[in-house]
mmCIF file of C-alpha atoms and ligand atoms in Angstrom:
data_model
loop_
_atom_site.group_PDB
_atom_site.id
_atom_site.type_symbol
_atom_site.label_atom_id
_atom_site.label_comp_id
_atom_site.label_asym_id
_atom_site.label_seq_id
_atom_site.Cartn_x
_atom_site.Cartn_y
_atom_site.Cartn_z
ATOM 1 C CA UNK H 1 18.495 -1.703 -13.989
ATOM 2 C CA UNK H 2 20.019 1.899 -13.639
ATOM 3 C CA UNK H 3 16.327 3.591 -13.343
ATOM 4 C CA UNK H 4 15.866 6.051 -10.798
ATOM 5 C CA UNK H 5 13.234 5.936 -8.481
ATOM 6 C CA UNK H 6 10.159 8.398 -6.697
ATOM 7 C CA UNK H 7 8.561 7.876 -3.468
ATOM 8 C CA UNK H 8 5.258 8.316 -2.063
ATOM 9 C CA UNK H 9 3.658 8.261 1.194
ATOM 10 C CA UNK H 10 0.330 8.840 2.305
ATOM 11 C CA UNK H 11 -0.405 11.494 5.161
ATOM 12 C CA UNK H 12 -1.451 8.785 7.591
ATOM 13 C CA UNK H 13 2.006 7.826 7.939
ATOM 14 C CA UNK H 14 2.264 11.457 9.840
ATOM 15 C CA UNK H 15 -0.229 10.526 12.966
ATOM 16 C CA UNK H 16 -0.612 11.094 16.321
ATOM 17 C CA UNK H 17 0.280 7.828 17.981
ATOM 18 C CA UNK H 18 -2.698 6.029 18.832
ATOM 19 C CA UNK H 19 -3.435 2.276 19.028
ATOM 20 C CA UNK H 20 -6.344 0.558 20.024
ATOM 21 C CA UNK H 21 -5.294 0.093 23.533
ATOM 22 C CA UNK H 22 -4.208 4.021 24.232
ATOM 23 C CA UNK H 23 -4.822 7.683 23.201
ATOM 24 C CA UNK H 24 -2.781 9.973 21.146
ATOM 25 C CA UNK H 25 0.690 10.688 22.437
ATOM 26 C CA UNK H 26 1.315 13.614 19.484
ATOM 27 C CA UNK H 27 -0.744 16.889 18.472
ATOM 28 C CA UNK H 28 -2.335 16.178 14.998
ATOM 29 C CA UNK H 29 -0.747 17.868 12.434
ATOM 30 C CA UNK H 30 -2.733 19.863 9.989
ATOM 31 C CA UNK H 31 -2.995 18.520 6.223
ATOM 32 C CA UNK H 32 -1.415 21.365 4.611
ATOM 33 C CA UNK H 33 1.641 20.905 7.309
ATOM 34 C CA UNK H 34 1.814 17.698 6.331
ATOM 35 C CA UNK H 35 1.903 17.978 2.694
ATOM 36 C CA UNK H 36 5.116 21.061 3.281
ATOM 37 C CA UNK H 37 7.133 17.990 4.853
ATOM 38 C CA UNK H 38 6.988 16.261 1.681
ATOM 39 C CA UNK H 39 9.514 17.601 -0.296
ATOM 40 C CA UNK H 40 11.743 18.322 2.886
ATOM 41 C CA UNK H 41 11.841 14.620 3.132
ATOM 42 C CA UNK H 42 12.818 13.780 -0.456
ATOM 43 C CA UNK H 43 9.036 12.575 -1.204
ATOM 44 C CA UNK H 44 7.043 13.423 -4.337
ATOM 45 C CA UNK H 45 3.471 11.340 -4.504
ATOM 46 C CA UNK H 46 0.978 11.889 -1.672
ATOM 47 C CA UNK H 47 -0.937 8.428 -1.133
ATOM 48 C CA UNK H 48 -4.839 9.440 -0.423
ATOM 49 C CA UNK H 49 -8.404 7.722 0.968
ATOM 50 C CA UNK H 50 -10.639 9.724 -0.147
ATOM 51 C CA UNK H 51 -11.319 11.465 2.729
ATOM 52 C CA UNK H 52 -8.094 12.296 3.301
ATOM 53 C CA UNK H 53 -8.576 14.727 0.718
ATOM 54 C CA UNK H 54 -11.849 15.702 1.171
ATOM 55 C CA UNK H 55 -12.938 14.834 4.953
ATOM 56 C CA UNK H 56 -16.724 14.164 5.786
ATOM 57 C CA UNK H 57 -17.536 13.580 2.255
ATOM 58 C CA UNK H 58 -20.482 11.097 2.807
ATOM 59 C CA UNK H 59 -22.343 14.528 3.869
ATOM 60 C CA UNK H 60 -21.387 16.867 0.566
ATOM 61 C CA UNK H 61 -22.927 17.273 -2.781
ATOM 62 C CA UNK H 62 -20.881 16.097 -5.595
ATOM 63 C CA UNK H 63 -20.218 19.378 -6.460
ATOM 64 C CA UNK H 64 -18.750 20.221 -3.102
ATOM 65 C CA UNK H 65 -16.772 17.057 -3.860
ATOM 66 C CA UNK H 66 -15.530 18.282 -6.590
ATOM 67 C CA UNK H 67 -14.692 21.857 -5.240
ATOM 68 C CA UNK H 68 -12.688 20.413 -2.283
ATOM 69 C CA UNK H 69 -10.871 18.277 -3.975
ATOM 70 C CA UNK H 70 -9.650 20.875 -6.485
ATOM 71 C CA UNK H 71 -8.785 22.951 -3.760
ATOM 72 C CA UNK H 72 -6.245 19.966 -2.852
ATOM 73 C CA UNK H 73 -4.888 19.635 -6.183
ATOM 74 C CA UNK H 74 -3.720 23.313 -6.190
ATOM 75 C CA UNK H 75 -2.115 22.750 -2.985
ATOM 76 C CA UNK H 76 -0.229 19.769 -4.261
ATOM 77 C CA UNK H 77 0.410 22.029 -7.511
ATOM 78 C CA UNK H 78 1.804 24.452 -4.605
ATOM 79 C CA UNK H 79 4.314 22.499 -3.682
ATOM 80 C CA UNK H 80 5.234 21.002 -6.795
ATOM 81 C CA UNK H 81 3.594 17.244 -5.406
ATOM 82 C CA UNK H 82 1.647 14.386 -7.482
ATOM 83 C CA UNK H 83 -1.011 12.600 -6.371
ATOM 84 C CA UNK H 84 -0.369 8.884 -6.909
ATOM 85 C CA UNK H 85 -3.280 6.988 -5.795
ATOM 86 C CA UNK H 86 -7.292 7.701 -4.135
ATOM 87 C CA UNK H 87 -8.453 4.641 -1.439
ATOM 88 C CA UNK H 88 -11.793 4.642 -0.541
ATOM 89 C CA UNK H 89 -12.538 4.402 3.124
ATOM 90 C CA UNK H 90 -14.362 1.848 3.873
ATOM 91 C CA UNK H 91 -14.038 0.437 7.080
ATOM 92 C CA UNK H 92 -15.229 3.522 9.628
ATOM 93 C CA UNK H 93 -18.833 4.059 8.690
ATOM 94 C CA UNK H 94 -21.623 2.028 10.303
ATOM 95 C CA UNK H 95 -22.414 0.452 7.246
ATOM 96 C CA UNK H 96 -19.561 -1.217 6.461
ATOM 97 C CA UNK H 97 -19.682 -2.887 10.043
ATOM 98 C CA UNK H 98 -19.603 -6.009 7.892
ATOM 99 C CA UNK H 99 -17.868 -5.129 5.099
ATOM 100 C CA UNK H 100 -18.535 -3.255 2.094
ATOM 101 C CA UNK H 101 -19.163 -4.767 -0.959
ATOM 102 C CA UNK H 102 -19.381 -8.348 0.357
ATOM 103 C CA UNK H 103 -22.094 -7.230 3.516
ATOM 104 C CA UNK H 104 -25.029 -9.101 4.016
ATOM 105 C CA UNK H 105 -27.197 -6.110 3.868
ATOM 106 C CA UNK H 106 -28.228 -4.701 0.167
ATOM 107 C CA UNK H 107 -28.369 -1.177 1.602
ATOM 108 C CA UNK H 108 -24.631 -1.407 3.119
ATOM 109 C CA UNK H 109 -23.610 -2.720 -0.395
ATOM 110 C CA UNK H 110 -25.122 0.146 -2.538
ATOM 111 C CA UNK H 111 -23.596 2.310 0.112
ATOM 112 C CA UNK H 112 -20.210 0.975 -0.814
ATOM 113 C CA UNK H 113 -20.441 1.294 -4.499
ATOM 114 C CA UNK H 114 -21.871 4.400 -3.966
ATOM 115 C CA UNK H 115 -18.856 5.770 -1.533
ATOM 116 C CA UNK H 116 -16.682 4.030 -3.964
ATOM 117 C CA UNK H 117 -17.550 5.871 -6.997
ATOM 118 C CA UNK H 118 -16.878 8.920 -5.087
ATOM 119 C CA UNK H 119 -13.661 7.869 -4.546
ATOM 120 C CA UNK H 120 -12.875 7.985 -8.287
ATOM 121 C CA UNK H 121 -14.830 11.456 -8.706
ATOM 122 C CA UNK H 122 -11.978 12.935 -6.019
ATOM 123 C CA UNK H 123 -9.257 11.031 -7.273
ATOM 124 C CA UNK H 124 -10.060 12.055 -11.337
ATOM 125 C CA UNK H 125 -10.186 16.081 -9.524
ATOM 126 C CA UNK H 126 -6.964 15.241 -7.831
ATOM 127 C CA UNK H 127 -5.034 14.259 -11.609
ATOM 128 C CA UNK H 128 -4.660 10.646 -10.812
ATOM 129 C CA UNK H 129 -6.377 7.542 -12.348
ATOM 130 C CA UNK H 130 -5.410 4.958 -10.121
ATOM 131 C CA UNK H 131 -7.797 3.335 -7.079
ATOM 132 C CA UNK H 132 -6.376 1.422 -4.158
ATOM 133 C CA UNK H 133 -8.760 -1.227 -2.875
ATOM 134 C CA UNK H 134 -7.658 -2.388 0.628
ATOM 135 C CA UNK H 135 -10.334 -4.652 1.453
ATOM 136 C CA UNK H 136 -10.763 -4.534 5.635
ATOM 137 C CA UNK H 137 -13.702 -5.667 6.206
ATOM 138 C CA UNK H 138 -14.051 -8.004 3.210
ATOM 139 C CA UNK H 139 -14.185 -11.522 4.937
ATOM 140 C CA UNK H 140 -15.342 -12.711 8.624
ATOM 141 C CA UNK H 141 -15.084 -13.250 11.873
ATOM 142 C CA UNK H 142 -16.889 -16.672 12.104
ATOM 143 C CA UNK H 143 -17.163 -18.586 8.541
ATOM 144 C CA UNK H 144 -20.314 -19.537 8.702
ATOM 145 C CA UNK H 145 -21.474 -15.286 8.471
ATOM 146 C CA UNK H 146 -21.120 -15.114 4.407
ATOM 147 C CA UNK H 147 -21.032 -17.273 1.817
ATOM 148 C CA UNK H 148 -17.546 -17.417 0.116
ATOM 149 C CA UNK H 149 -18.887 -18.035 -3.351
ATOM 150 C CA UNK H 150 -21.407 -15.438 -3.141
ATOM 151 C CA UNK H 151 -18.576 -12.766 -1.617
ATOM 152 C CA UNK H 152 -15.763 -13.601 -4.266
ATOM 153 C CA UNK H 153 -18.689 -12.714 -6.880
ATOM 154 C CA UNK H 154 -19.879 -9.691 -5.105
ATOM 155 C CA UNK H 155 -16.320 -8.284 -4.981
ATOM 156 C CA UNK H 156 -15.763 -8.948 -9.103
ATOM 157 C CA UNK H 157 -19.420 -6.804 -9.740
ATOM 158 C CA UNK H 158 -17.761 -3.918 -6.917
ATOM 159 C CA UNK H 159 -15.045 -3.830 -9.232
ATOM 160 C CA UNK H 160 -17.141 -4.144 -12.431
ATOM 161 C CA UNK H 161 -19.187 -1.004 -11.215
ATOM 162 C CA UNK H 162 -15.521 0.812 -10.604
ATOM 163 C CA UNK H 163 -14.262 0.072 -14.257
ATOM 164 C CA UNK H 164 -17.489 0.700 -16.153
ATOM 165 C CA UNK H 165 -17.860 4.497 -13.666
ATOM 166 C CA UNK H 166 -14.413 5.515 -15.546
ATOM 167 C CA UNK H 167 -13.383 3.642 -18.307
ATOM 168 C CA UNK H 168 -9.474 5.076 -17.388
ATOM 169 C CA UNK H 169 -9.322 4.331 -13.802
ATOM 170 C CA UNK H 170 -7.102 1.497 -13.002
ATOM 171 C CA UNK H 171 -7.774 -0.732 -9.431
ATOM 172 C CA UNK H 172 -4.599 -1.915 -7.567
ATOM 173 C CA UNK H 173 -5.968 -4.271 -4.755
ATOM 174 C CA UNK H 174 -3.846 -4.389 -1.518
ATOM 175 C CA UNK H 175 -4.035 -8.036 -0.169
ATOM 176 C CA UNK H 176 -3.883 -8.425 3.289
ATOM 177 C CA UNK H 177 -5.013 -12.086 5.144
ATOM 178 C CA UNK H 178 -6.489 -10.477 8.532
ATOM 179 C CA UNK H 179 -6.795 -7.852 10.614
ATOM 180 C CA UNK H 180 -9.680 -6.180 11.307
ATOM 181 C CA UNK H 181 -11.053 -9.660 10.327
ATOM 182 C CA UNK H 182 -10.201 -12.966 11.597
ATOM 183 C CA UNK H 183 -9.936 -14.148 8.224
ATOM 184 C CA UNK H 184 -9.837 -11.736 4.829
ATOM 185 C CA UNK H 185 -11.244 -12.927 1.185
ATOM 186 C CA UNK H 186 -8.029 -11.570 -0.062
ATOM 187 C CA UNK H 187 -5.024 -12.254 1.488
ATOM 188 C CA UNK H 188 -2.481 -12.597 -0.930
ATOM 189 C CA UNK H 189 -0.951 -11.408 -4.182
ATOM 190 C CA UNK H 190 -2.341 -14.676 -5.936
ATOM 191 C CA UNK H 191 -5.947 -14.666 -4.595
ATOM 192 C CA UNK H 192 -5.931 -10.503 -6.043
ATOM 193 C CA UNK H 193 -5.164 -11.089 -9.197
ATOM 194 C CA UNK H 194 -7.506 -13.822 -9.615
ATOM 195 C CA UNK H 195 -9.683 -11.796 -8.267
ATOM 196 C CA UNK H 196 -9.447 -9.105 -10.990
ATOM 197 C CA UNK H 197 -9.419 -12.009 -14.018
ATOM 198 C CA UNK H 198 -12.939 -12.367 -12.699
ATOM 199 C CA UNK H 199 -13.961 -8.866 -13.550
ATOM 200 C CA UNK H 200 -14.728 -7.455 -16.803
ATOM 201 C CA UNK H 201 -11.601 -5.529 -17.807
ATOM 202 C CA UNK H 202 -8.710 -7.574 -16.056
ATOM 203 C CA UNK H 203 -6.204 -5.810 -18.111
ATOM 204 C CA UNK H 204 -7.072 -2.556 -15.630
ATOM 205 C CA UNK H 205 -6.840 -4.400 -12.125
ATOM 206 C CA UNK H 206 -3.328 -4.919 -10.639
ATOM 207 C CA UNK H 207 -2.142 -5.043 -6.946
ATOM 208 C CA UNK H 208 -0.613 -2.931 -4.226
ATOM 209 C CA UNK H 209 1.506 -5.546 -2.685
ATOM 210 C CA UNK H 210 2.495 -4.479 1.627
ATOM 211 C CA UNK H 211 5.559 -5.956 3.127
ATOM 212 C CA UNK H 212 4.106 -6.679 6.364
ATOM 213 C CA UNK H 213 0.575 -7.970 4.412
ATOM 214 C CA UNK H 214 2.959 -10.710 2.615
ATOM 215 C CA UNK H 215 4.850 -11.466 6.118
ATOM 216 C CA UNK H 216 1.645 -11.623 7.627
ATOM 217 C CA UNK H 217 0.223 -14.313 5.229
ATOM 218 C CA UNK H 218 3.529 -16.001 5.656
ATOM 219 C CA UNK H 219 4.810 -15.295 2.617
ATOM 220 C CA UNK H 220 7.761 -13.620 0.995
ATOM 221 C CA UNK H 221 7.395 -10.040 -0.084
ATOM 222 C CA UNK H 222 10.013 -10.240 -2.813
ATOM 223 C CA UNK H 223 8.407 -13.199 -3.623
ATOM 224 C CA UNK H 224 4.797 -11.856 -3.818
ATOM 225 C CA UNK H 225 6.825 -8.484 -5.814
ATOM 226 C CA UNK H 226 8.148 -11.372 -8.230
ATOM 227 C CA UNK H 227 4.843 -12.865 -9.587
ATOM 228 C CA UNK H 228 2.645 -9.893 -9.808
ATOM 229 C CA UNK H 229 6.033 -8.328 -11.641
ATOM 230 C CA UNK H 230 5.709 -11.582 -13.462
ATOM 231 C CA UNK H 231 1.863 -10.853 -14.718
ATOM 232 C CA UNK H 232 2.409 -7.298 -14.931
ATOM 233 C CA UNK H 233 0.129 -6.443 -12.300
ATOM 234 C CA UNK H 234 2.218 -4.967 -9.998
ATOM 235 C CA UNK H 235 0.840 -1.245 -9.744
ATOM 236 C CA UNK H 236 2.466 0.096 -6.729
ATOM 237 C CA UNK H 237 3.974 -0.603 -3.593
ATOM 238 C CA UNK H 238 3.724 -0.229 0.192
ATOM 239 C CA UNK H 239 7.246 -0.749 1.485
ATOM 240 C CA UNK H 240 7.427 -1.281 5.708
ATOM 241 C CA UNK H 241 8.472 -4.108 7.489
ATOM 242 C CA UNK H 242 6.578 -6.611 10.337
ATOM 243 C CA UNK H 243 8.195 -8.352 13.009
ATOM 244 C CA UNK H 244 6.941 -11.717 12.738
ATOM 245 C CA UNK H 245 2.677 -13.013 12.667
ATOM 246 C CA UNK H 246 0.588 -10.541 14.935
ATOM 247 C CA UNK H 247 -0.353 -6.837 14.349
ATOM 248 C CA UNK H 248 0.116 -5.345 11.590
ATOM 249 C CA UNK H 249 3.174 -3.250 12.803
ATOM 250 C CA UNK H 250 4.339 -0.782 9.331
ATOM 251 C CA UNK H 251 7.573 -0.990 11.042
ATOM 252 C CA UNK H 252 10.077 1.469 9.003
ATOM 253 C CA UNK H 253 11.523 -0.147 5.576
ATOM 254 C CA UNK H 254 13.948 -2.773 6.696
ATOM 255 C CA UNK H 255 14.086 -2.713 10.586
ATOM 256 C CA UNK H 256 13.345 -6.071 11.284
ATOM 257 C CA UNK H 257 15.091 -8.029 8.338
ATOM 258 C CA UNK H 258 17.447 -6.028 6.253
ATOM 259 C CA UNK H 259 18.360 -9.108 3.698
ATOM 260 C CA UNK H 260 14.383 -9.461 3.423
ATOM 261 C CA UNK H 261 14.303 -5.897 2.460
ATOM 262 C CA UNK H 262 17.314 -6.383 0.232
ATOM 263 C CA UNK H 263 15.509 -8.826 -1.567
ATOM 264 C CA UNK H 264 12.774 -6.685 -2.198
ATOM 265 C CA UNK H 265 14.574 -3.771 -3.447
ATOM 266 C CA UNK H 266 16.406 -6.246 -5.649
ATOM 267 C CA UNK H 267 13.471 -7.659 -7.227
ATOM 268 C CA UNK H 268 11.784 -4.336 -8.007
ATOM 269 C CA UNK H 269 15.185 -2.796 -9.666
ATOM 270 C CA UNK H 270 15.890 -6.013 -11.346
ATOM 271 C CA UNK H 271 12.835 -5.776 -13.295
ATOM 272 C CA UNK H 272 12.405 -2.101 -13.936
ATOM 273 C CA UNK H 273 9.688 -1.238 -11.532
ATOM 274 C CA UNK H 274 8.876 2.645 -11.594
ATOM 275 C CA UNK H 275 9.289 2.553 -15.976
ATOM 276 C CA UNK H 276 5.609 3.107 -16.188
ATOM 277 C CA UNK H 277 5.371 5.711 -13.295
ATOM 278 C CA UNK H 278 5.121 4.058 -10.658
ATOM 279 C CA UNK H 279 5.931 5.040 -7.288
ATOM 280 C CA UNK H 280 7.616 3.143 -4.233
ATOM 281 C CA UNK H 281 4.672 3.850 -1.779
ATOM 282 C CA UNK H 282 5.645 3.104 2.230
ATOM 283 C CA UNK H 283 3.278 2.577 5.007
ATOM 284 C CA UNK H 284 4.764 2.807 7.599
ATOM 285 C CA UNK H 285 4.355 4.538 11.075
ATOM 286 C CA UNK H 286 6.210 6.036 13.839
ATOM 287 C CA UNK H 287 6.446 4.407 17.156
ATOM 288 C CA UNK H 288 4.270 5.323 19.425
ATOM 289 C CA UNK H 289 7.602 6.580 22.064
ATOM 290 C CA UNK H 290 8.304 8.757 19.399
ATOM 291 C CA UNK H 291 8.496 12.106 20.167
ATOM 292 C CA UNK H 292 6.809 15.175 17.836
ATOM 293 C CA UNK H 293 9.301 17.055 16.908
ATOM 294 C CA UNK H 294 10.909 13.894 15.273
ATOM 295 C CA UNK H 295 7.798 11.332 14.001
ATOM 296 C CA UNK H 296 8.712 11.721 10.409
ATOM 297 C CA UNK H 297 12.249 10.609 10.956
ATOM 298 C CA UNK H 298 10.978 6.822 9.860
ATOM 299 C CA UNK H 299 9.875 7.871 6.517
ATOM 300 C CA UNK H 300 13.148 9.895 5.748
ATOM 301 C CA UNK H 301 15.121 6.253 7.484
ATOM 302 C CA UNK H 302 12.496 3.856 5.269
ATOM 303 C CA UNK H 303 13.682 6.020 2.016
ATOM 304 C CA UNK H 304 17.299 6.281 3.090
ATOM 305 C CA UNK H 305 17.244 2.186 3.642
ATOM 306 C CA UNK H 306 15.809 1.367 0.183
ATOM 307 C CA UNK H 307 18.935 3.907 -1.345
ATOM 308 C CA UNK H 308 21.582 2.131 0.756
ATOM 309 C CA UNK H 309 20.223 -1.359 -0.276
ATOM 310 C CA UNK H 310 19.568 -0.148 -3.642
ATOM 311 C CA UNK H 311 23.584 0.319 -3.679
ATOM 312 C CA UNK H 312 24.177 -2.708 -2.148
ATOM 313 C CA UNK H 313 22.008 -4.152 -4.964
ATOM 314 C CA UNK H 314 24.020 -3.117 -7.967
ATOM 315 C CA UNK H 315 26.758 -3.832 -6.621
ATOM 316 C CA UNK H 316 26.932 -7.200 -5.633
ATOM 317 C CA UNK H 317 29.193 -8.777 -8.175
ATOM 318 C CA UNK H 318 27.169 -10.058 -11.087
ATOM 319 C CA UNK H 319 29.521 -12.492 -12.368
ATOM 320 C CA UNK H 320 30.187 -13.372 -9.208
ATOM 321 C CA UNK H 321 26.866 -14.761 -8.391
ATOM 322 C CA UNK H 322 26.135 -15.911 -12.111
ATOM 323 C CA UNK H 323 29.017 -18.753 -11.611
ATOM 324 C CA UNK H 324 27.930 -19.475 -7.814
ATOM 325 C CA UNK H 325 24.326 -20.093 -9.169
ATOM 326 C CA UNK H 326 25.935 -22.414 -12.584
ATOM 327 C CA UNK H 327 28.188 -24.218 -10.051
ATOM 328 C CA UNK H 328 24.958 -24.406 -7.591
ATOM 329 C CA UNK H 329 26.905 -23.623 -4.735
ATOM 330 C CA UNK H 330 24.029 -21.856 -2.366
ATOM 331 C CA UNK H 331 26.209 -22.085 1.004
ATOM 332 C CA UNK H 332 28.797 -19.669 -0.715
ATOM 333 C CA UNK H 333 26.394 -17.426 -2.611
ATOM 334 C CA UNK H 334 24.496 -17.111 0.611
ATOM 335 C CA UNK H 335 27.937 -16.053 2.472
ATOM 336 C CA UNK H 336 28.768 -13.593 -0.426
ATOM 337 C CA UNK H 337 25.287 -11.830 -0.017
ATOM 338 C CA UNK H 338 25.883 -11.887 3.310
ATOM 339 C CA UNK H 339 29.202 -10.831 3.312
ATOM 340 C CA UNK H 340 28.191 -7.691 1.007
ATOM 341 C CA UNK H 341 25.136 -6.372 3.181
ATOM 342 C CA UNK H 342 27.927 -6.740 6.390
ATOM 343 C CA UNK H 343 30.105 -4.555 4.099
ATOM 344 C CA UNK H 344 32.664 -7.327 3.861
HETATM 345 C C1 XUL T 1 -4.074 -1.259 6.184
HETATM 346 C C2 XUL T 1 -3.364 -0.544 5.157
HETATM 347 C C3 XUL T 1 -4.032 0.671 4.601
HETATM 348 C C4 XUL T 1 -3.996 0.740 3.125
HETATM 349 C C5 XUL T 1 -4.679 1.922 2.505
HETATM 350 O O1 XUL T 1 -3.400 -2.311 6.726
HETATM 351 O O2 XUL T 1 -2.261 -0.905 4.808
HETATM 352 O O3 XUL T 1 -3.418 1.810 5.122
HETATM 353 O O4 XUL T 1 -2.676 0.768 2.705
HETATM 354 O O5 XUL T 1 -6.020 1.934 2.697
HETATM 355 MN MN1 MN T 2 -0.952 -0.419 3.170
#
């Protein structure tokens, strides 16, 4: 209840302020710059896809892999940062136009287990062991494209092929029920763990459970916390908020619906998430009206939100709610939750 908690981010969530309907509005920021704002903003794991680390790495030897990446570690040495988790990309190159592991085209599949094994080469040079699988393209546009069946399989042997590469690398897969595709193979917490008691090592295949993926799916993100807490699968976290069913939005922690975000904090302090390591990870992003010399300010707010509802948390009156709960009186627990987060 009383553990203390680490944050991560990943240097996406420093960008330039493009969406698909307009250009940058910021300069990019160079990695190294990025990583020196960690610390200033109370933040010790970097979040990675592979080619964050080590851009254009579908054209380098695995050598030159390895070199790169080992150049990043001693950077992150250099400023005293771990790295928490490696995601391989795979939603940008031509032959994942139809997904990765679940394409129609044998080629575009090697190419994914291929790109994903690299993945784990620059995330075992980095010092971590743990792979984040969000699966974009893994699903379709019109249902009739794949076979469902045939794609739920294909995803356990991607995984299988992951697990038997390094026999220490844990896979947390980040659900998410659309967008790039009309309609994903995994969309939710449930449907990702299932997922990995299909593979041949379950016991190394968790989730990475995002706010605005559960909000998006319609779901509850304390909720979705709760039951992969509840199977021990919950591996890490990306905290941000969503304002309602349409883009994903990685609004800052809390923006939208602070009691939602209270519920979430709740949950993971509750049941000692972070005793094994693990970081709270945010995605989130800056507005796009934001202007440079302040477009990290929502990753210092998400952190300082999670702290104040951390507080808020602990202390709301245990007893308190204990006898609401025995004397099932919702109306006047909900007031006295309510009446806490108002400051009341
Ligand atoms: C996409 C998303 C990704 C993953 C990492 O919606 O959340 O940034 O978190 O690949
Ligand atoms: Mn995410």
């Amino acid at each position: 209840m009383a553990g203390t908690f680490r944050f991560s981010f990943g240097p996406w969530n420093i960008h330039q302020g493009a969406d698909p309907f307009g250009p940058p509005v910021r300069d990019a920021i160079e990695f190294g710059r990025k990583l020196g704002e960690y610390k200033k903003l109370g933040f010790e794991g970097v979040q990675f896809h592979d080619d964050d680390a080590v851009p254009e790495l579908n054209d380098l030897s695995p050598q030159a892999i390895a070199d790169k990446a080992e150049q990043v570690r001693g950077l992150l040495d250099g400023e005293g940062l771990a790295a928490e988790f490696v995601a391989p990309r795979l939603w940008e190159d031509p032959r994942t136009i139809d997904g990765g592991y679940t394409s129609n085209d044998p080629a575009c599949r090697a190419y994914a287990l291929e790109r994903s094994r690299k993945a784990i080469d620059v995330a075992n040079a980095l010092g971590t062991k743990l792979i984040v699988l969000w699966l974009a393209r893994e699903g379709t546009y019109i249902r009739e494209a794949k076979d469902s069946v045939v794609a739920v399989g294909r995803l356990a042997e991607a995984i299988d092929d992951m697990l038997a590469y390094d026999p220490e690398v844990r896979i947390a897969i980040e659900p998410k029920p659309n967008e790039p595709m009309d309609q994903a193979y995994i969309p939710t917490t449930g449907h990702a763990i299932a997922l990995g008691g299909l593979t041949a090592d379950p016991d190394r295949v968790g989730v990475n459970i995002e706010s605005a993926h559960a909000i998006l799916a319609g779901l509850d993100p304390s909720d979705e916390m709760g039951f992969a807490l509840a199977c021990e699968k919950l591996y890490t976290v990306h905290l941000n908020d969503q304002n309602g069913p349409k883009f994903d939005e990685d609004k800052s922690f809390g923006a939208v619906d602070l009691r939602r975000a209270f519920n979430q904090v709740r949950i993971l302090d509750r049941h000692d998430y972070g005793s094994n390591g693990e970081f709270v990870g945010l995605d989130v992003k800056a507005m796009r009206t934001q202007k440079p010399d302040a477009a990290t300010r929502h990753l210092a707010n998400s952190k300082t939100i999670f702290l104040r509802l951390l507080k808020l948390s602990r202390s709301l009156d245990p007893g308190k709610v204990d006898e609401l709960i025995a004397s099932r009186d919702y109306e006047q627990l909900e007031m006295t939750v309510i009446d806490h987060l108002l400051g009341g």
